[in-house]
Short mmCIF file of C-alpha atoms and ligand atoms in Angstrom, two decimals:
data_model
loop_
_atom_site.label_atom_id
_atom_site.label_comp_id
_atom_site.label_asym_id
_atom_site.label_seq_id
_atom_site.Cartn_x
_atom_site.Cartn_y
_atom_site.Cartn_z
CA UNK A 833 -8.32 -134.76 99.26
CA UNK A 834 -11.38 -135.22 96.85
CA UNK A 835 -10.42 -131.98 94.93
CA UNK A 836 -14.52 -132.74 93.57
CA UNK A 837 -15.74 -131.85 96.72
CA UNK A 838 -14.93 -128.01 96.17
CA UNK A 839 -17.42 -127.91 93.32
CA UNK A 840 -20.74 -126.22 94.44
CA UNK A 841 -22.92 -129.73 95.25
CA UNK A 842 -25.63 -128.46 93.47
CA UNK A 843 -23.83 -128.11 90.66
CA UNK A 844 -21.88 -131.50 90.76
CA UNK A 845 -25.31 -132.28 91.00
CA UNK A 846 -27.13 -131.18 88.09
CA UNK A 847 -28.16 -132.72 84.69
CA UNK A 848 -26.19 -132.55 81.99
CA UNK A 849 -27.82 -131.06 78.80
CA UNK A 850 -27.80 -133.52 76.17
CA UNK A 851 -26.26 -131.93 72.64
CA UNK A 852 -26.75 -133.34 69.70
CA UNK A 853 -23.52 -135.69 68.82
CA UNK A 854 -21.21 -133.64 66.27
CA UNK A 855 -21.93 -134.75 62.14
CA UNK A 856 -18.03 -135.91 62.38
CA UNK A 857 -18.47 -138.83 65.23
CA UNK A 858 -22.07 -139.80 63.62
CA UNK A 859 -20.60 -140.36 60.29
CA UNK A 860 -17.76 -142.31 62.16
CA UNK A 861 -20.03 -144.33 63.94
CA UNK A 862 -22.46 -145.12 61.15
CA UNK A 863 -19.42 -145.83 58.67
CA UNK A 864 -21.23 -143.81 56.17
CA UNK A 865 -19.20 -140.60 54.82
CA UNK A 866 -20.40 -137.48 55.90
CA UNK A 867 -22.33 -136.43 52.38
CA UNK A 868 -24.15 -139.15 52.97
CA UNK A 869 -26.03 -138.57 55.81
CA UNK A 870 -29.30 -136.62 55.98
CA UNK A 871 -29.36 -134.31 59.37
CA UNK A 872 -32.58 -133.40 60.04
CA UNK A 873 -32.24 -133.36 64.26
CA UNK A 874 -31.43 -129.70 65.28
CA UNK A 875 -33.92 -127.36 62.83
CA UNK A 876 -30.39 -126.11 61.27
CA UNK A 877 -30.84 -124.68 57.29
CA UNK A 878 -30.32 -126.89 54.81
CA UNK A 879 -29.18 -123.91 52.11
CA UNK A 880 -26.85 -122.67 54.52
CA UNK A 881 -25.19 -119.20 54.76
CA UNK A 882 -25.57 -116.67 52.59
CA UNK A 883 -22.75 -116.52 49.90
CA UNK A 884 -22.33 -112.89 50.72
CA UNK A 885 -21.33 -114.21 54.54
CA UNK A 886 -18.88 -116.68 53.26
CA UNK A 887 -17.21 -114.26 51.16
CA UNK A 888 -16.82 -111.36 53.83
CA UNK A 889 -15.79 -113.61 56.78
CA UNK A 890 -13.30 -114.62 53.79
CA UNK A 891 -12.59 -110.97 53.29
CA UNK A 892 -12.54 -109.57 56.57
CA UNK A 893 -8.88 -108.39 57.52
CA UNK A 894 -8.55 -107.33 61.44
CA UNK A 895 -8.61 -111.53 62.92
CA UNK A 896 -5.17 -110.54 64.64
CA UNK A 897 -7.26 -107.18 66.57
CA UNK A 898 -9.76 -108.39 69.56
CA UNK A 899 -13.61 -107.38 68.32
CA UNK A 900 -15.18 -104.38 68.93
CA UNK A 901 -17.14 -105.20 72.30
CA UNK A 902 -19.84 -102.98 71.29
CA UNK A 903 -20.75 -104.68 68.44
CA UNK A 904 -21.53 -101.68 66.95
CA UNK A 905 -21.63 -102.32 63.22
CA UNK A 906 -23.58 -105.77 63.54
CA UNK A 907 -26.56 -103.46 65.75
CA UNK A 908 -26.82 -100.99 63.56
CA UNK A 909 -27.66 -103.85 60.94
CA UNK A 910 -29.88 -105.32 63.82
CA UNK A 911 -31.69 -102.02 63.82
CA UNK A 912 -33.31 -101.95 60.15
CA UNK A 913 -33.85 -105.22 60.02
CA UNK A 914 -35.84 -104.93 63.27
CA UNK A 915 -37.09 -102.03 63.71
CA UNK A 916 -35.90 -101.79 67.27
CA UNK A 917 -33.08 -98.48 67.87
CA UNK A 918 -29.81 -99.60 68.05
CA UNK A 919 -30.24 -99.20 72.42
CA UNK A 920 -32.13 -102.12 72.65
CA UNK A 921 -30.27 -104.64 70.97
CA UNK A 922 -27.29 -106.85 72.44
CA UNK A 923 -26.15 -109.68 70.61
CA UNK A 924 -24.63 -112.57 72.02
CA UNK A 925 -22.57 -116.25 71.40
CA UNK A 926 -26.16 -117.35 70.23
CA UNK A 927 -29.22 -116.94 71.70
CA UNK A 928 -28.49 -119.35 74.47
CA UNK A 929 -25.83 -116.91 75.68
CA UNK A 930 -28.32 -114.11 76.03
CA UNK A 931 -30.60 -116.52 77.88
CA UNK A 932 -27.50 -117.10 80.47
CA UNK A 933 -26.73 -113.70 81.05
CA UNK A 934 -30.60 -112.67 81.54
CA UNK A 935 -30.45 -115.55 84.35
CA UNK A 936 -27.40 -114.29 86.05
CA UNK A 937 -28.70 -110.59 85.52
CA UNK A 938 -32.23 -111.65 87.44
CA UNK A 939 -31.39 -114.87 89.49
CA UNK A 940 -30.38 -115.02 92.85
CA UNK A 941 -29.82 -118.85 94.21
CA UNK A 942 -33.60 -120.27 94.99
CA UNK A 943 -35.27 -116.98 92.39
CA UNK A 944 -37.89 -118.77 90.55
CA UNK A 945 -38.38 -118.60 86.53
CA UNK A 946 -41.63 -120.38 85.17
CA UNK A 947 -41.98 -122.49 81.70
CA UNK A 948 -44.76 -124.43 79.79
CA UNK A 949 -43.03 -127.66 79.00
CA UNK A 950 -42.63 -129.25 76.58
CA UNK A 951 -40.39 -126.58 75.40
CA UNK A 952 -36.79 -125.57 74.72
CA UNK A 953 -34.00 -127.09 77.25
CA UNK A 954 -32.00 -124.18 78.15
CA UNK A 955 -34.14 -122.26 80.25
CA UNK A 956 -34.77 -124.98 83.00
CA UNK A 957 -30.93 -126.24 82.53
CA UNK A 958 -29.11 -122.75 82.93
CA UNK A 959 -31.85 -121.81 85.58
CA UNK A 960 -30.04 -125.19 86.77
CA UNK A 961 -26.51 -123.67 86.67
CA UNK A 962 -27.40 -120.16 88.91
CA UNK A 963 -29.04 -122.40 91.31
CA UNK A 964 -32.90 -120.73 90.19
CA UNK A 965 -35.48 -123.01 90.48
CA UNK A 966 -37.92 -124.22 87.59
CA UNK A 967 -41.67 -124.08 88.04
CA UNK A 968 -43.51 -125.59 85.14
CA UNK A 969 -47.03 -125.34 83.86
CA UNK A 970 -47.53 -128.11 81.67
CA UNK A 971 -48.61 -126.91 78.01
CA UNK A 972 -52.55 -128.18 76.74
CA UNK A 973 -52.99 -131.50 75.02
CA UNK A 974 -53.16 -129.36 71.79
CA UNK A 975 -49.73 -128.14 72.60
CA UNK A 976 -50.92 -124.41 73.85
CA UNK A 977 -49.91 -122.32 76.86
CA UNK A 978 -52.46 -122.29 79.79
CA UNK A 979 -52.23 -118.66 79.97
CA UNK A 980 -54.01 -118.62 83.11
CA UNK A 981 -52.38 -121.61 85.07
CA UNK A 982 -49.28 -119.67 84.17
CA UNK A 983 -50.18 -116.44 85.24
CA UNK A 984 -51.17 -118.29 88.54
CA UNK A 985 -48.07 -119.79 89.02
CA UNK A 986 -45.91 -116.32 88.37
CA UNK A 987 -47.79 -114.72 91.32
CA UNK A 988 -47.66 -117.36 93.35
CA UNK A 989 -44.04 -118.03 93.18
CA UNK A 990 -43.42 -114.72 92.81
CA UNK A 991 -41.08 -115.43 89.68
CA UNK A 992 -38.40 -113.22 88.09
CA UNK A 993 -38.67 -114.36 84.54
CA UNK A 994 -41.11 -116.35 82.00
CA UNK A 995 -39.67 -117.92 78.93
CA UNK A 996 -41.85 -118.79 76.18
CA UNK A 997 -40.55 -119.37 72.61
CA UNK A 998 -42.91 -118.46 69.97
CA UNK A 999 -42.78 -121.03 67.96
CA UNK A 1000 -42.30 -123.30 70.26
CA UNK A 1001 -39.42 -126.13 70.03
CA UNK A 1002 -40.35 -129.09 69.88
CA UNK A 1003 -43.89 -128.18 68.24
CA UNK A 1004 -43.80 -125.53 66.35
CA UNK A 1005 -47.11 -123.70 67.57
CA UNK A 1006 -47.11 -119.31 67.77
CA UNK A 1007 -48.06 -117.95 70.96
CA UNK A 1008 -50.86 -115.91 70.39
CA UNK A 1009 -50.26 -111.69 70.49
CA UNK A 1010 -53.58 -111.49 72.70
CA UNK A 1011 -51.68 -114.35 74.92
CA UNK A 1012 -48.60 -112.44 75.01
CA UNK A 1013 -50.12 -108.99 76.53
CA UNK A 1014 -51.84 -111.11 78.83
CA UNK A 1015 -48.79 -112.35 80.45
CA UNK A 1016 -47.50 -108.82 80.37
CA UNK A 1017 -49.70 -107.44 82.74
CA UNK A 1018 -47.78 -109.67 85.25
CA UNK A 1019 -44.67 -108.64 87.61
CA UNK A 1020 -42.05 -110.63 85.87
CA UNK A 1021 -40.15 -110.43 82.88
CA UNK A 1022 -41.84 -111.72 80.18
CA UNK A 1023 -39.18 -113.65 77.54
CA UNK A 1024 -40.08 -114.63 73.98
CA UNK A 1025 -37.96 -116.40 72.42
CA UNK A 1026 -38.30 -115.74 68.98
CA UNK A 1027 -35.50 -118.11 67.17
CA UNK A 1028 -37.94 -119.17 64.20
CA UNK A 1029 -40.07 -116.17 63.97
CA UNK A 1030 -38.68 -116.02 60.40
CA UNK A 1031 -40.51 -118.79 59.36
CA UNK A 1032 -43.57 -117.96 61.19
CA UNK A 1033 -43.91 -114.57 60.03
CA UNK A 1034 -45.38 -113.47 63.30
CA UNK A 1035 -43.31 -111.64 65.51
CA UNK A 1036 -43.69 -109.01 69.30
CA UNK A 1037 -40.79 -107.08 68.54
CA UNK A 1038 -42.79 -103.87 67.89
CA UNK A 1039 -44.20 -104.43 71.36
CA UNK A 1040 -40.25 -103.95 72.79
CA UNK A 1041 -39.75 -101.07 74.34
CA UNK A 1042 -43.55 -99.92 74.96
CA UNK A 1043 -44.05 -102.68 77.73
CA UNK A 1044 -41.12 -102.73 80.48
CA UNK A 1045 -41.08 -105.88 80.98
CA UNK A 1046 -41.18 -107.42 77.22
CA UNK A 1047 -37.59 -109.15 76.19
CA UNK A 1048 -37.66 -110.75 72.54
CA UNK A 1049 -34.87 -113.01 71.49
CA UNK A 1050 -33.85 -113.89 68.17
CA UNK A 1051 -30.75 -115.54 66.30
CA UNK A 1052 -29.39 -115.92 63.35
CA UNK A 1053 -28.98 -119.63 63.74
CA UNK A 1054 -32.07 -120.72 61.68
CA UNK A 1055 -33.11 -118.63 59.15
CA UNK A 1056 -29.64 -117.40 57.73
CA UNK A 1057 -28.07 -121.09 58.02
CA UNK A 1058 -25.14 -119.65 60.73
CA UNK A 1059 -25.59 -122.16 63.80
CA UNK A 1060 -21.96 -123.32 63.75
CA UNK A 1061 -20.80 -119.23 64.03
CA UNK A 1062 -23.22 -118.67 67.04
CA UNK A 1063 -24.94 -115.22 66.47
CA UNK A 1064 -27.91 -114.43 68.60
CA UNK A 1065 -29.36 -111.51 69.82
CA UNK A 1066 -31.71 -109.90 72.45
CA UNK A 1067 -34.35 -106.35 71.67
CA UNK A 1068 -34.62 -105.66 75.36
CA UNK A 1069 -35.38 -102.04 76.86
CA UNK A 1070 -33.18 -100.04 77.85
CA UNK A 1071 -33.25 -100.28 82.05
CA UNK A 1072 -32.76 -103.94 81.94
CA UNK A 1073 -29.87 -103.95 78.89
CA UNK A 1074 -27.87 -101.28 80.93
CA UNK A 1075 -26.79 -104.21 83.55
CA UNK A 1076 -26.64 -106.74 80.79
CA UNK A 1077 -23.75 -104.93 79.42
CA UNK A 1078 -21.82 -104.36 82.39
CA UNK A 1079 -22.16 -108.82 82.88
CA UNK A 1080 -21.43 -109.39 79.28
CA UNK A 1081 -18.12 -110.78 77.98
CA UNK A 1082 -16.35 -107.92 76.71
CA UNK A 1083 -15.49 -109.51 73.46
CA UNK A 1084 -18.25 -112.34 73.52
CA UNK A 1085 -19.13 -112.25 69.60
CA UNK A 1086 -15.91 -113.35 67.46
CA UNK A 1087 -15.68 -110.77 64.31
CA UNK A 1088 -16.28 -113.76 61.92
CA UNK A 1089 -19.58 -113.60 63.17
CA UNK A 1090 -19.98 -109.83 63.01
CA UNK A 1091 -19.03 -110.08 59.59
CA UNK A 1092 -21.06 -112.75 58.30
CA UNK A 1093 -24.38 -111.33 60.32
CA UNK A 1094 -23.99 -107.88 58.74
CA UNK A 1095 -23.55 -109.79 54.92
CA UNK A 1096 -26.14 -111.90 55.65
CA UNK A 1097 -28.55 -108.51 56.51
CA UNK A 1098 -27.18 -107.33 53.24
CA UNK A 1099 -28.38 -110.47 51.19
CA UNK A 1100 -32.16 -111.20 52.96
CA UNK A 1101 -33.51 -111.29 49.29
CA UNK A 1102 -31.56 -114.40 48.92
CA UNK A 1103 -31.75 -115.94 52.59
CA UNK A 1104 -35.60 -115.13 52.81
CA UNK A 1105 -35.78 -116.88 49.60
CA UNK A 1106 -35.09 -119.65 51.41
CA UNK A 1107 -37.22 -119.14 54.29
CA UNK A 1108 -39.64 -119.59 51.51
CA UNK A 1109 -38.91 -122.50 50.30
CA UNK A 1110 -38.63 -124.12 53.85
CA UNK A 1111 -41.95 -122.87 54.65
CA UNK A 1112 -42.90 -124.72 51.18
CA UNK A 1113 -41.62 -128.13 52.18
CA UNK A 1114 -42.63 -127.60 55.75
CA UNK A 1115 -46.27 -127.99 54.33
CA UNK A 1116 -45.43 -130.64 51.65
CA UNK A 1117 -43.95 -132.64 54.81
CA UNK A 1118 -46.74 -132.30 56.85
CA UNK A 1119 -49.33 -133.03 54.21
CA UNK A 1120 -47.15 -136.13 53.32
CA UNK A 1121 -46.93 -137.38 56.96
CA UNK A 1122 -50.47 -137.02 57.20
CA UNK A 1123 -51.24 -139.98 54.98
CA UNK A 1124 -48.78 -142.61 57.37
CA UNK A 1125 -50.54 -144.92 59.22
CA UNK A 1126 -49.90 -144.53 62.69
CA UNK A 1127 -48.13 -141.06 62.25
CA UNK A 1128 -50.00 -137.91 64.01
CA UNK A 1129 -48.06 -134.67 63.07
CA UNK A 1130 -48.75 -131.65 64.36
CA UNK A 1131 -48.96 -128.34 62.52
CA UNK A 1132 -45.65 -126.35 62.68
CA UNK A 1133 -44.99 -123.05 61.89
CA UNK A 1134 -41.57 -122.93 62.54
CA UNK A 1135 -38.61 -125.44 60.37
CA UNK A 1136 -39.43 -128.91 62.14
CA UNK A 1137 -42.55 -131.07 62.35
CA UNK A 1138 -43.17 -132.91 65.44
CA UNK A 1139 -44.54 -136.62 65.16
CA UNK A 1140 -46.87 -138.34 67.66
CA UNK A 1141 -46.37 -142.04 66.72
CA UNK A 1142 -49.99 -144.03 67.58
CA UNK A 1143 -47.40 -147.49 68.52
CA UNK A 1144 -45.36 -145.47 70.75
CA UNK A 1145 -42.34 -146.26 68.77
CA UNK A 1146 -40.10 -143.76 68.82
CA UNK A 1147 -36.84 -144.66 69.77
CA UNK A 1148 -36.74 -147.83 67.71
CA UNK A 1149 -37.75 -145.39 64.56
CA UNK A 1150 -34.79 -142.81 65.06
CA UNK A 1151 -32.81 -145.43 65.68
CA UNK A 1152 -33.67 -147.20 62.29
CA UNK A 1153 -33.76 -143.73 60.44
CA UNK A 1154 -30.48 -143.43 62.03
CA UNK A 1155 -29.05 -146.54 60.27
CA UNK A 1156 -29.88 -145.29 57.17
CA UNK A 1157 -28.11 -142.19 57.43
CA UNK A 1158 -31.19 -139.71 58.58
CA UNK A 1159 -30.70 -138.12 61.68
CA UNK A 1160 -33.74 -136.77 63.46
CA UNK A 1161 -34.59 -135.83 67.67
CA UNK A 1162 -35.87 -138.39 69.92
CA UNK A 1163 -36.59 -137.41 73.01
CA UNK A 1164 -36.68 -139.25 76.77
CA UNK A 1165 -38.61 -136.49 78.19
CA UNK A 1166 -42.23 -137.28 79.31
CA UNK A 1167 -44.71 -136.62 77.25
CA UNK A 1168 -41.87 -136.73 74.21
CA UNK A 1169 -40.93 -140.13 74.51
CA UNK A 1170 -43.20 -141.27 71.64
CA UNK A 1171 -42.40 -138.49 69.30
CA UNK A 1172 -40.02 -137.51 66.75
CA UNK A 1173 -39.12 -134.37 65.43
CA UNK A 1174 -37.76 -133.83 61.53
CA UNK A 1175 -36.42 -130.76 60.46
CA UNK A 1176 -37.32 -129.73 56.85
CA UNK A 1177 -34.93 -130.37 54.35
CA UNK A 1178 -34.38 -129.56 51.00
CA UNK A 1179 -37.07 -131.66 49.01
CA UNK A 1180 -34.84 -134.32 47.68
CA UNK A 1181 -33.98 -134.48 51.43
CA UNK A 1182 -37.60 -134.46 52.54
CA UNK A 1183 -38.06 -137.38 49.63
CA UNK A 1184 -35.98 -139.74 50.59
CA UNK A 1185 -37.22 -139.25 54.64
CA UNK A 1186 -40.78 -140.25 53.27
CA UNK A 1187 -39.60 -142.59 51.11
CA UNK A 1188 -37.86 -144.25 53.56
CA UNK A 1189 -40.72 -143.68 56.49
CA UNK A 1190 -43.21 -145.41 54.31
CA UNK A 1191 -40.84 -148.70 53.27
CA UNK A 1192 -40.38 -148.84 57.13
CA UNK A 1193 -43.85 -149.02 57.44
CA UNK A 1194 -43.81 -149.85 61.55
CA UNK A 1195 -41.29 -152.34 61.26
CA UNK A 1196 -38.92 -151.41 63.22
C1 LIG B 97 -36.41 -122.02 70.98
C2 LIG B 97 -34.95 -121.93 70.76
N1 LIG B 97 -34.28 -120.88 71.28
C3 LIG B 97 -32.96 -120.73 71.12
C4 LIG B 97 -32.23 -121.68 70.43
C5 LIG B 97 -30.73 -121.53 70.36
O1 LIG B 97 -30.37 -120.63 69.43
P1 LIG B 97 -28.82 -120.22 69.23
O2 LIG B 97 -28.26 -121.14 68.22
O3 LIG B 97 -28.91 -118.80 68.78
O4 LIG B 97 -28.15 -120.33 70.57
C6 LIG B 97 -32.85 -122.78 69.87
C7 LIG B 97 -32.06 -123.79 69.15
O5 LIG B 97 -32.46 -124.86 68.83
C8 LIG B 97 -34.26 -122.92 70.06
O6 LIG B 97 -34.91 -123.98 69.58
#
């Protein structure tokens, strides 16, 4: 027998989501060591962790003892630094494991979650994986939500959940506040994905608890340089996180991660630093791609800059970026196809990208 036949067809049909290819196979293929290479395609920190994290994941002593599946001493960090009571806050294998467990918490096969694409992959692809279905509502020509359109398409479809990051990925634009407690008047759960709030300085958090139906996500991915450990959390009230933590792994966070999230809330002097200085560069960047013939950035406020490129382009450019050892995100998505997006770097980084964007000079 086909033993591939067994597998649920609609998941032997579905998508795969495309990664970004590890540093290590890159450098391989490019033949250029690994310090050499610039990697400015998934909005990760150039400063990297804190010290302080290093040293205490270092330090720690209990890796032989499973973690503490309450994650008690990395939410009670969570708490000060947001605000939020220690209740409200689950933290998960990154933020994309939070947004899996809030679609097998809410999604029953056909349930229907909305988005305003272009936007962040993993809500349409582990919608994907429950068997939900997508329903999008295409974002403005200026990159903003059409709050209205989307509120229409909520009560039509009668969807479960909305996911919106603010900033958005792959733009960078806030959601507006006003925007946001629009969209909570509706009957669905309202998701804002907040993993570069850090760099925008705007955040709902506060709003958590005091609308029902408010869920804010966050990670520690971007602004304290720990992608590769995979800490993210969720400030979620307290009758939806309830069932979240009878689904959840029991020992889903790994206590390197515990420790190096509760060292890096001991050292935000240093990581906000820079936050700072990405912020700094992020505007440099922009002002710098401004002056590029054919090159239409658009303002960001998170730690990337989207590019619209006037000759369409944008494949060929990566790919000739790419040869000179800069990575950066192409995309085959519509209305993506002739964009790039850069992650700031640190500013000899961001030199040598502009440097080398303006010897390229469309020929490519
Ligand atoms: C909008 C958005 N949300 C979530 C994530 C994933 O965060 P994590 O690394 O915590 O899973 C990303 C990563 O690129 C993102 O762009």
């Amino acid at each position: 027998m086909n033993i591939a036949t067994l597998i649920r067809p609609d998941l032997a049909a579905l998508e795969p989501y495309t990664p970004i290819v590890p540093f290590e196979a890159l450098s391989e293929r490019l033949g250029l060591p690994a310090e050499q290479i610039i990697k400015l395609d998934a909005n990760e920190n150039p400063y990297g962790p804190s010290p302080r994290a290093l040293h205490a994941i270092a330090e720690y002593p209990h890796y032989a003892i499973y973690p503490d599946p309450d994650q008690l001493p990395l939410r009670r960090a969570l708490a000060s630094y947001t605000g939020q009571p220690v209740e409200r806050i689950l933290c998960g294998n990154g933020s994309d494991e939070i947004i899996d467990l809030l679609m097998r918490l809410f999604l029953a096969p056909g349930d229907v979650v909305v988005e305003s694409p272009p936007t962040f992959g993993m809500y349409s692809f582990n919608t994907g994986v429950v068997g939900g279905r997508i329903v999008q509502v295409p974002r403005n020509d200026d990159w903003s939500v059409d709050v209205e359109q989307l509120a229409e398409a909520v009560e039509r479809e009668r969807a479960k959940l909305v996911f919106l990051p603010s900033p958005n990925n792959p733009d960078g634009g806030v959601l507006p506040r006003a925007a946001i407690e629009r969209l909570l008047e509706l009957p669905a759960v309202i998701v804002i994905d907040e993993a570069y709030a850090e760099f925008s300085g705007e955040s709902v958090a506060d709003l958590v608890g005091h609308a029902p139906n408010l869920i804010v996500l966050r990670t520690f991915s971007k602004w304290a340089g720990l992608a590769g450990l995979r800490i993210g959390y969720g400030l979620i009230p307290e009758p939806i996180i309830e069932h979240l933590w009878k689904i959840k792994p029991p020992y889903n966070i790994n206590m390197a991660a515990v420790a190096a999230g509760v060292a890096s809330l001991a050292d935000l002097p240093h990581l906000m630093d820079n936050v700072d200085k990405i912020v700094a560069e992020r505007e440099r960047l922009f002002t710098a791609l401004q002056t590029i013939d054919g090159f239409h950035p658009y303002p960001s406020r998170a730690n990337f800059i989207l590019i619209r490129l006037r000759d369409g382009r944008a494949r060929e450019l990566k790919l000739a970026l790419e040869q000179r050892g800069i990575l950066v995100r192409h995309y085959s998505k519509p209305g993506l196809s002739d964009c790039i997006r850069i992650s700031v770097g640190m500013p000899a980084q961001n030199d040598r990208v502009l440097s080398e964007l303006q010897t390229l000079n469309g020929q490519y």
